[in-house]
Coordinates of C-alpha atoms in Angstrom, one line a residue:
M1 CA 74.0 6.6 -29.6
R2 CA 72.4 3.4 -28.1
H3 CA 72.0 5.7 -25.0
L4 CA 70.5 8.4 -26.8
V5 CA 67.9 6.6 -28.8
N6 CA 67.0 5.1 -25.5
R7 CA 66.3 8.5 -24.3
V8 CA 64.4 9.6 -27.0
S9 CA 62.4 6.8 -26.5
S10 CA 61.7 7.0 -22.7
L11 CA 61.1 10.2 -23.7
A12 CA 58.4 9.2 -26.1
R13 CA 57.0 6.7 -23.6
A14 CA 56.4 9.4 -20.7
M15 CA 54.5 12.1 -23.3
S16 CA 52.3 9.1 -24.6
K17 CA 51.3 8.6 -20.9
A18 CA 50.9 12.2 -20.6
V19 CA 48.9 12.4 -23.5
L20 CA 46.5 9.6 -22.6
A21 CA 46.3 11.3 -19.2
A22 CA 45.3 14.8 -20.5
T23 CA 42.9 12.4 -22.8
L24 CA 41.2 11.0 -20.0
A25 CA 40.7 13.6 -17.9
A26 CA 39.4 15.5 -20.9
S27 CA 37.3 12.9 -21.8
F28 CA 35.9 12.4 -17.8
L29 CA 35.2 16.1 -18.1
M30 CA 33.5 16.2 -21.4
T31 CA 30.9 12.9 -20.1
H32 CA 30.4 14.7 -16.7
Q33 CA 29.5 17.9 -18.6
A34 CA 26.8 15.8 -20.9
N35 CA 25.5 14.0 -18.4
A36 CA 25.4 16.8 -15.7
G37 CA 25.6 19.9 -17.6
G38 CA 21.7 21.2 -18.5
N39 CA 20.7 18.0 -17.8
A40 CA 17.4 18.0 -15.0
K41 CA 17.5 14.4 -14.6
H42 CA 21.4 14.1 -13.6
A43 CA 22.2 12.6 -9.6
A44 CA 25.4 11.1 -8.9
I45 CA 27.2 9.8 -5.6
V46 CA 30.4 8.0 -4.8
I47 CA 30.7 5.9 -1.3
D48 CA 33.7 4.4 -0.1
A49 CA 31.8 1.2 1.2
N50 CA 34.3 0.4 3.8
T51 CA 34.1 3.1 5.9
G52 CA 30.4 5.1 4.2
K53 CA 32.4 8.2 3.4
V54 CA 30.9 10.2 0.4
L55 CA 33.8 10.7 -2.3
Y56 CA 32.4 12.7 -4.9
S57 CA 28.2 13.4 -4.8
D58 CA 25.7 15.6 -7.6
N59 CA 22.5 16.0 -6.5
P60 CA 22.8 12.9 -4.0
D61 CA 19.4 13.3 -2.4
A62 CA 17.3 14.5 -5.4
P63 CA 13.8 12.8 -6.1
R64 CA 14.4 10.5 -9.0
H65 CA 13.0 7.6 -10.8
P66 CA 14.8 4.3 -10.2
A67 CA 13.3 2.6 -13.9
S68 CA 14.8 -1.2 -13.4
L69 CA 16.8 -0.3 -10.4
T70 CA 14.1 -1.3 -8.8
K71 CA 14.8 -4.7 -9.1
M72 CA 17.4 -4.5 -6.8
M73 CA 15.2 -4.2 -3.8
T74 CA 13.2 -7.2 -5.2
L75 CA 16.1 -9.0 -5.7
Y76 CA 17.1 -8.3 -2.2
M77 CA 13.8 -9.6 -0.8
L78 CA 14.1 -13.0 -2.7
F79 CA 17.5 -12.7 -1.4
E80 CA 16.0 -12.7 2.4
A81 CA 13.4 -15.4 1.7
L82 CA 15.9 -17.3 0.6
E83 CA 18.1 -16.9 3.8
A84 CA 15.4 -17.6 5.8
G85 CA 14.3 -20.8 4.0
R86 CA 10.9 -19.5 2.8
I87 CA 11.7 -20.6 -0.6
S88 CA 14.6 -22.4 -2.3
K89 CA 16.5 -22.0 -5.4
S90 CA 14.4 -24.6 -7.2
S91 CA 11.3 -23.6 -5.8
A92 CA 8.5 -22.9 -8.2
V93 CA 7.7 -18.8 -9.4
P94 CA 4.2 -18.8 -10.8
I95 CA 3.7 -16.9 -13.9
S96 CA 0.2 -15.1 -13.7
K97 CA -1.8 -13.3 -16.7
H98 CA -0.6 -10.5 -14.7
A99 CA 3.0 -11.3 -15.1
A100 CA 2.6 -12.5 -18.3
S101 CA 1.3 -9.7 -19.7
M102 CA 4.5 -7.0 -18.6
A103 CA 6.3 -4.9 -20.9
P104 CA 9.5 -5.7 -22.3
T105 CA 12.1 -7.2 -21.5
K106 CA 11.1 -9.8 -20.4
L107 CA 12.0 -14.0 -20.6
G108 CA 8.7 -14.4 -22.7
A109 CA 7.2 -17.3 -20.1
K110 CA 3.0 -18.1 -20.6
A111 CA 0.5 -17.7 -18.2
G112 CA 0.0 -20.3 -16.1
T113 CA 3.3 -22.1 -16.4
S114 CA 6.4 -21.5 -13.7
I115 CA 9.8 -20.8 -13.6
T116 CA 12.3 -21.2 -10.8
V117 CA 13.0 -19.0 -7.9
E118 CA 17.1 -19.3 -9.4
T119 CA 15.6 -18.4 -13.1
A120 CA 13.8 -15.4 -11.7
I121 CA 16.9 -14.3 -10.0
L122 CA 19.0 -14.6 -13.3
G123 CA 16.7 -13.3 -14.9
L124 CA 16.4 -10.2 -13.1
V125 CA 19.9 -9.8 -12.9
T126 CA 21.0 -10.1 -16.5
K127 CA 17.7 -9.9 -18.7
S128 CA 16.3 -7.6 -16.3
A129 CA 12.9 -9.5 -16.7
N130 CA 10.0 -7.6 -15.9
D131 CA 7.7 -10.4 -15.8
A132 CA 10.0 -12.7 -13.4
A133 CA 10.5 -9.0 -11.3
A134 CA 6.2 -9.4 -10.9
A135 CA 6.2 -13.2 -10.7
S136 CA 8.6 -12.6 -7.9
G137 CA 6.5 -10.3 -6.2
E138 CA 3.2 -12.3 -6.4
L139 CA 4.5 -15.0 -4.7
L140 CA 6.6 -13.0 -2.0
G141 CA 3.5 -10.1 -1.7
G142 CA 0.2 -12.1 -2.4
S143 CA 0.3 -9.1 -5.0
E144 CA 2.7 -7.0 -6.8
G145 CA 0.8 -3.6 -5.3
Q146 CA 1.4 -5.6 -1.8
F147 CA 4.7 -6.5 -2.6
A148 CA 5.7 -2.8 -3.4
Q149 CA 4.4 -1.9 0.3
M150 CA 6.8 -4.7 1.6
M151 CA 9.7 -3.0 -0.5
T152 CA 9.0 0.4 0.7
A153 CA 9.0 -1.0 4.4
K154 CA 11.8 -3.0 3.6
A155 CA 13.5 0.0 2.1
R156 CA 12.8 2.4 5.7
S157 CA 14.7 -0.5 7.0
L158 CA 17.9 -0.7 5.7
G159 CA 18.0 3.5 5.8
M160 CA 16.9 4.6 2.3
K161 CA 14.4 7.5 3.7
N162 CA 13.8 8.8 0.3
T163 CA 12.2 6.0 -1.9
R164 CA 9.1 4.3 -2.4
F165 CA 8.0 1.7 -4.5
Y166 CA 4.8 0.9 -6.2
N167 CA 5.6 -2.1 -8.1
A168 CA 8.0 -5.0 -8.5
S169 CA 9.9 -4.4 -12.0
G170 CA 10.5 -0.3 -12.2
L171 CA 8.1 -0.1 -15.3
P172 CA 6.8 3.5 -15.3
D173 CA 5.3 5.0 -12.5
P174 CA 6.0 8.4 -11.6
R175 CA 5.0 8.1 -7.9
Q176 CA 8.3 5.5 -7.9
I177 CA 11.1 7.4 -6.6
T178 CA 14.2 7.2 -5.3
T179 CA 17.5 9.0 -4.9
A180 CA 21.2 8.5 -6.0
R181 CA 22.1 8.0 -2.3
D182 CA 19.6 5.4 -1.5
M183 CA 20.1 3.3 -4.4
A184 CA 23.9 3.3 -3.2
V185 CA 22.7 2.5 0.3
L186 CA 20.8 -0.7 -1.3
G187 CA 23.9 -1.5 -3.5
I188 CA 26.1 -1.8 -0.1
A189 CA 23.2 -3.8 1.8
L190 CA 23.1 -6.8 -1.3
R191 CA 26.6 -7.0 -1.0
T192 CA 27.0 -7.2 2.9
D193 CA 23.6 -8.8 4.0
F194 CA 23.7 -11.3 1.4
P195 CA 27.0 -12.4 0.3
Q196 CA 26.1 -16.0 -0.2
Y197 CA 24.3 -14.8 -3.2
Y198 CA 26.0 -11.7 -4.5
G199 CA 27.4 -13.4 -7.1
Y200 CA 24.6 -13.2 -9.0
F201 CA 25.3 -9.7 -9.9
S202 CA 28.5 -10.5 -11.9
V203 CA 27.3 -13.3 -13.9
R204 CA 27.6 -12.5 -17.1
S205 CA 24.9 -14.1 -19.3
F206 CA 22.7 -17.2 -18.7
T207 CA 20.6 -19.6 -21.2
Y208 CA 16.8 -19.4 -21.0
G209 CA 15.0 -21.9 -23.3
R210 CA 17.1 -21.5 -26.6
S211 CA 18.1 -17.9 -25.8
R212 CA 21.4 -16.9 -24.4
L213 CA 20.8 -13.8 -22.1
A214 CA 23.5 -11.0 -22.2
N215 CA 23.8 -8.9 -18.4
H216 CA 23.3 -5.3 -19.4
N217 CA 26.1 -4.3 -17.1
K218 CA 28.5 -3.9 -20.2
L219 CA 31.4 -2.4 -17.1
L220 CA 31.2 -6.3 -16.1
G221 CA 34.3 -7.6 -17.3
R222 CA 35.7 -4.5 -19.0
V223 CA 36.7 -2.0 -15.8
A224 CA 38.8 -4.1 -13.4
G225 CA 37.1 -4.7 -9.7
V226 CA 33.3 -3.9 -10.6
D227 CA 31.5 -7.2 -9.8
G228 CA 27.8 -5.9 -10.3
I229 CA 25.5 -4.6 -9.6
K230 CA 22.5 -3.2 -11.9
T231 CA 21.5 -0.9 -15.2
G232 CA 17.8 0.7 -15.7
Y233 CA 16.4 2.6 -18.3
T234 CA 12.9 4.5 -19.0
R235 CA 12.2 7.7 -20.5
M236 CA 11.2 9.1 -17.4
S237 CA 14.0 7.9 -15.6
G238 CA 17.2 8.3 -18.2
F239 CA 19.8 6.0 -18.5
N240 CA 20.6 4.6 -14.6
L241 CA 23.6 2.3 -13.0
V242 CA 24.5 1.1 -9.6
S243 CA 27.9 0.0 -10.0
S244 CA 29.7 -2.0 -7.5
V245 CA 33.5 -2.4 -7.3
S246 CA 36.0 -4.4 -5.2
L247 CA 39.5 -4.3 -5.5
N248 CA 42.6 -4.5 -3.3
N249 CA 40.8 -4.7 -0.2
K250 CA 38.6 -1.0 -1.1
K251 CA 34.9 -1.0 -2.1
L252 CA 33.2 1.3 -4.0
V253 CA 29.5 2.0 -4.7
T254 CA 29.1 4.6 -7.6
V255 CA 25.3 5.7 -8.5
V256 CA 24.8 7.5 -11.7
L257 CA 21.6 8.1 -12.6
G258 CA 19.5 10.2 -15.2
G259 CA 22.1 9.4 -18.2
Q260 CA 21.5 11.0 -21.7
S261 CA 22.7 7.4 -23.5
G262 CA 23.9 4.1 -22.0
R263 CA 27.1 4.9 -23.6
S264 CA 27.4 8.7 -21.4
R265 CA 26.1 7.0 -18.6
D266 CA 28.8 4.0 -18.6
A267 CA 31.4 6.8 -19.2
E268 CA 31.0 8.2 -16.3
V269 CA 30.7 5.6 -14.0
A270 CA 34.1 4.4 -15.4
M271 CA 35.8 7.5 -14.9
L272 CA 34.2 8.5 -11.3
I273 CA 35.7 4.7 -10.4
K274 CA 39.2 5.5 -11.9
K275 CA 39.2 8.9 -10.6
H276 CA 38.0 8.0 -6.8
L277 CA 39.1 4.3 -6.6
P278 CA 42.9 5.6 -5.3
N279 CA 41.0 7.8 -2.1
A280 CA 39.1 4.6 -1.3
S281 CA 40.5 2.9 2.3
T282 CA 41.2 -0.6 2.7
R283 CA 39.8 -1.2 5.5
N284 CA 36.6 -1.4 7.0
A285 CA 36.0 0.8 9.8
S286 CA 34.4 0.5 12.8
G287 CA 30.7 2.2 12.1
G288 CA 30.6 2.5 8.8
L289 CA 28.2 2.2 6.2
F290 CA 28.4 -1.0 6.0
A291 CA 28.0 -1.3 10.2
K292 CA 25.2 1.5 10.0
L293 CA 23.1 1.1 7.5
T294 CA 22.8 -2.4 6.0
G295 CA 19.6 -4.4 6.6
K296 CA 21.1 -7.2 9.4
K297 CA 22.4 -4.3 11.5
A298 CA 20.0 -1.2 11.2
Q299 CA 17.9 -0.3 13.6
R300 CA 14.8 -0.6 12.6
V301 CA 12.1 2.4 12.1
E302 CA 9.4 0.7 13.3
E303 CA 7.0 3.3 13.6
E304 CA 7.4 4.2 10.4
V305 CA 7.0 0.8 8.7
M306 CA 4.1 0.0 11.0
A307 CA 2.0 2.9 9.2
L308 CA 2.1 0.6 6.5
A309 CA 0.8 -1.8 7.6
D310 CA -3.2 -2.0 7.3
P311 CA -4.9 -1.0 4.0
A312 CA -7.1 2.1 3.1
P313 CA -10.2 1.6 4.4
V314 CA -12.3 -0.2 1.3
P315 CA -16.1 0.8 0.3
A316 CA -18.4 -0.5 2.6
A317 CA -19.7 -2.4 -0.1
K318 CA -16.8 -4.2 -0.5
K319 CA -15.7 -5.3 3.4
A320 CA -18.0 -7.3 4.5
V321 CA -16.7 -10.0 2.1
A322 CA -13.0 -8.6 1.0
L323 CA -11.8 -8.6 4.4
L324 CA -13.3 -12.0 5.7
E325 CA -11.4 -14.2 3.0
P326 CA -7.6 -15.1 2.7
V327 CA -5.4 -14.5 0.2
V328 CA -2.8 -16.9 -2.1
A329 CA 0.0 -17.2 0.9
S330 CA 2.3 -15.1 0.7
I331 CA 6.4 -15.5 2.3
A332 CA 7.0 -14.2 6.2
P333 CA 9.7 -11.8 6.1
T334 CA 12.3 -11.6 8.8
P335 CA 11.0 -10.7 12.0
A336 CA 12.7 -7.1 11.8
S337 CA 10.0 -6.4 9.5
R338 CA 6.7 -5.6 10.7
P339 CA 3.6 -7.4 8.9
I340 CA 1.2 -6.4 6.0
V341 CA -2.1 -7.5 6.2
S342 CA -3.1 -10.5 4.3
V343 CA -6.3 -9.0 1.8
T344 CA -7.9 -10.1 -0.9
E345 CA -6.5 -8.7 -4.1
E346 CA -9.5 -6.3 -4.3
V347 CA -8.6 -5.2 -1.1
E348 CA -5.0 -4.9 -2.7
A349 CA -6.5 -2.8 -5.5
N350 CA -7.6 0.1 -3.7
A351 CA -4.5 -0.2 -1.3
T352 CA -2.3 0.6 -3.9
D353 CA -3.6 3.9 -4.3
V354 CA -2.4 5.1 -0.9
D355 CA 1.1 6.7 -0.8
P356 CA 3.1 3.9 1.2
M357 CA 5.2 7.3 2.5
T358 CA 2.5 7.3 4.8
T359 CA 4.1 8.8 8.5
A360 CA 4.3 7.1 11.5
S361 CA 1.8 10.1 13.1
A362 CA -1.3 8.9 11.2
E363 CA -1.7 5.5 12.9
A364 CA -2.0 5.3 16.6
E365 CA -1.8 2.3 18.6
V366 CA -5.2 1.9 20.7
E367 CA -4.7 -1.7 22.1
A368 CA -1.7 -3.1 23.0
P369 CA -0.7 -6.8 21.9
S370 CA -2.4 -9.6 24.3
G371 CA -1.1 -13.4 25.1
N372 CA 2.1 -14.8 25.8
G373 CA 5.3 -15.7 23.9
A374 CA 8.0 -14.3 22.3
W375 CA 6.0 -14.3 18.2
V376 CA 2.5 -13.5 17.1
I377 CA 1.6 -14.3 13.7
Q378 CA -0.1 -11.6 11.6
I379 CA -3.2 -13.3 9.2
A380 CA -5.9 -10.5 8.2
A381 CA -7.3 -7.1 9.2
A382 CA -11.0 -6.0 9.0
D383 CA -13.3 -3.6 10.1
S384 CA -14.7 -5.0 13.1
K385 CA -13.7 -7.2 16.5
D386 CA -16.1 -9.7 15.3
G387 CA -15.2 -10.2 11.6
A388 CA -10.8 -10.5 13.2
M389 CA -12.4 -13.0 15.3
K390 CA -14.0 -15.1 12.7
I391 CA -11.4 -15.1 10.6
L392 CA -9.4 -16.5 13.2
N393 CA -11.5 -19.0 14.6
K394 CA -11.2 -20.4 11.0
A395 CA -7.5 -20.3 10.6
Q396 CA -7.4 -22.1 13.9
S397 CA -9.6 -25.2 12.7
L398 CA -7.7 -25.3 9.6
G399 CA -4.2 -24.6 10.8
G400 CA -3.9 -28.5 13.0
K401 CA -0.9 -28.8 15.2
A402 CA 0.7 -25.5 14.8
L403 CA -1.7 -23.4 16.2
A404 CA -3.2 -26.2 18.4
G405 CA -1.7 -24.2 21.5
A406 CA -1.9 -20.8 20.0
N407 CA -4.1 -17.4 21.4
P408 CA -6.2 -15.5 19.0
F409 CA -6.2 -12.2 19.8
T410 CA -7.2 -9.0 18.1
Q411 CA -5.4 -5.8 17.8
E412 CA -7.1 -2.0 17.4
V413 CA -5.7 0.4 14.9
Q414 CA -6.6 3.7 14.2
K415 CA -5.4 5.0 11.1
G416 CA -6.8 8.0 10.3
S417 CA -10.2 8.0 10.2
A418 CA -10.8 4.5 10.2
T419 CA -10.6 1.7 12.9
L420 CA -8.7 -1.6 12.2
F421 CA -8.2 -4.9 13.9
R422 CA -5.9 -7.1 13.2
A423 CA -6.4 -10.8 13.4
R424 CA -3.4 -12.0 15.2
F425 CA -2.0 -15.5 17.2
S426 CA 0.5 -15.4 20.3
G427 CA 1.7 -18.3 22.3
F428 CA 4.9 -18.6 20.1
D429 CA 8.5 -19.1 22.0
T430 CA 10.6 -19.1 19.2
K431 CA 10.6 -17.6 15.5
K432 CA 10.8 -21.4 14.4
Q433 CA 7.3 -21.9 15.8
A434 CA 5.9 -19.2 14.3
W435 CA 7.1 -19.8 10.9
N436 CA 5.9 -23.4 11.2
A437 CA 2.7 -22.0 11.7
C438 CA 2.9 -19.5 9.0
E439 CA 3.3 -22.3 6.8
A440 CA 0.9 -24.1 8.0
L441 CA -1.7 -21.4 6.9
K442 CA -0.1 -20.9 3.8
K443 CA -1.3 -24.3 2.7
K444 CA -4.7 -23.3 3.7
Q445 CA -4.2 -20.3 1.5
Y446 CA -3.9 -17.5 4.1
G447 CA -1.3 -14.6 4.3
C448 CA 0.9 -14.8 7.5
F449 CA 3.5 -12.9 8.5
A450 CA 5.6 -13.2 11.8
L451 CA 6.8 -11.0 14.3
N452 CA 8.1 -10.2 17.7
N453 CA 6.1 -9.5 20.5

């Protein structure tokens, strides 16, 4: 009798598991149909981050709006500056009137105050704070618009071929687009390039002032192995989520864009993870996506990035003043990134109306760089050679020892029908020397970028 009871119990458990499996399968099908069926915004991709193999995709290269997924790139740029030593976790991030005016969600920091870099990072990861994003962009780029050009250039260098940024937060802008594949590449790059900072994405909450701010990523702690990355939503984009999983040496990056609700988006990501994680590799294959498309190992698309380096010409009445004045200091990117010229906000306001996806063919080098040394720095661009030299002479008089042995030179570039002259210094044998010179100029309110000669 006992044997019969045990057998019936075993059958009941087996049937229960079968019913559960069928229910989960039905739930996945219903969730997928709800998101993808008849939903023009939907796109998704699942990538084995160890090998780069695409395990699932639906409209992976269709243009979509990133919403707050944009902040993944803002965080990438902050991590890059931290790693390079240009800023520290305790560095002040000033809150401008522009940053304070951002629409919610935000920290609510007042204009004229500041937050630390670490607070900005935590605010971006958990609260998806738009004021922290705008302020970080101004810190790193001088203005949010110029930072957006830097973000787009960085996207190109990472292999994100179909992404363009116009702000640091992801607040609605019809021109700001990405793809599911590009967001997966960025998710992988964040983990691979900055393992020392990646842990921020798994922070469940943090305290700002008297408020406890919870992470918007509801899969943390609910789906085994999920350790980040970012959610996003606007009416234009729908509900977006990039999720990373690391479990038993298997790594997945799953992207769902354009979900119809936060709950259905989360359910789809959870089911995609459940379905495809068993098929993921436990080995980091040589030459896989980690090796090919992450920031430190990618072959930079130099010509395309250079096309972003100079702003569109501004009306003649503005040029004489705007191009001869330095701007609020910006942080130099890593040497692999080409410079974005230092111009005043007046010029930047004009430049932000230019499509940062401009192709390399729009600009042709007219004069090769001159001077000795392995490194050069760029501080501005002017509409005449004399104008560029005036900027250089004034900067050298203020730069002290860091520029004592530097050689000022101009570089003429043709962009469309406009001719611009880059203001540069050569003569730096090491990256550290070039960055020290930039530090000295930043203290005098000059923008500055270092690059390999």
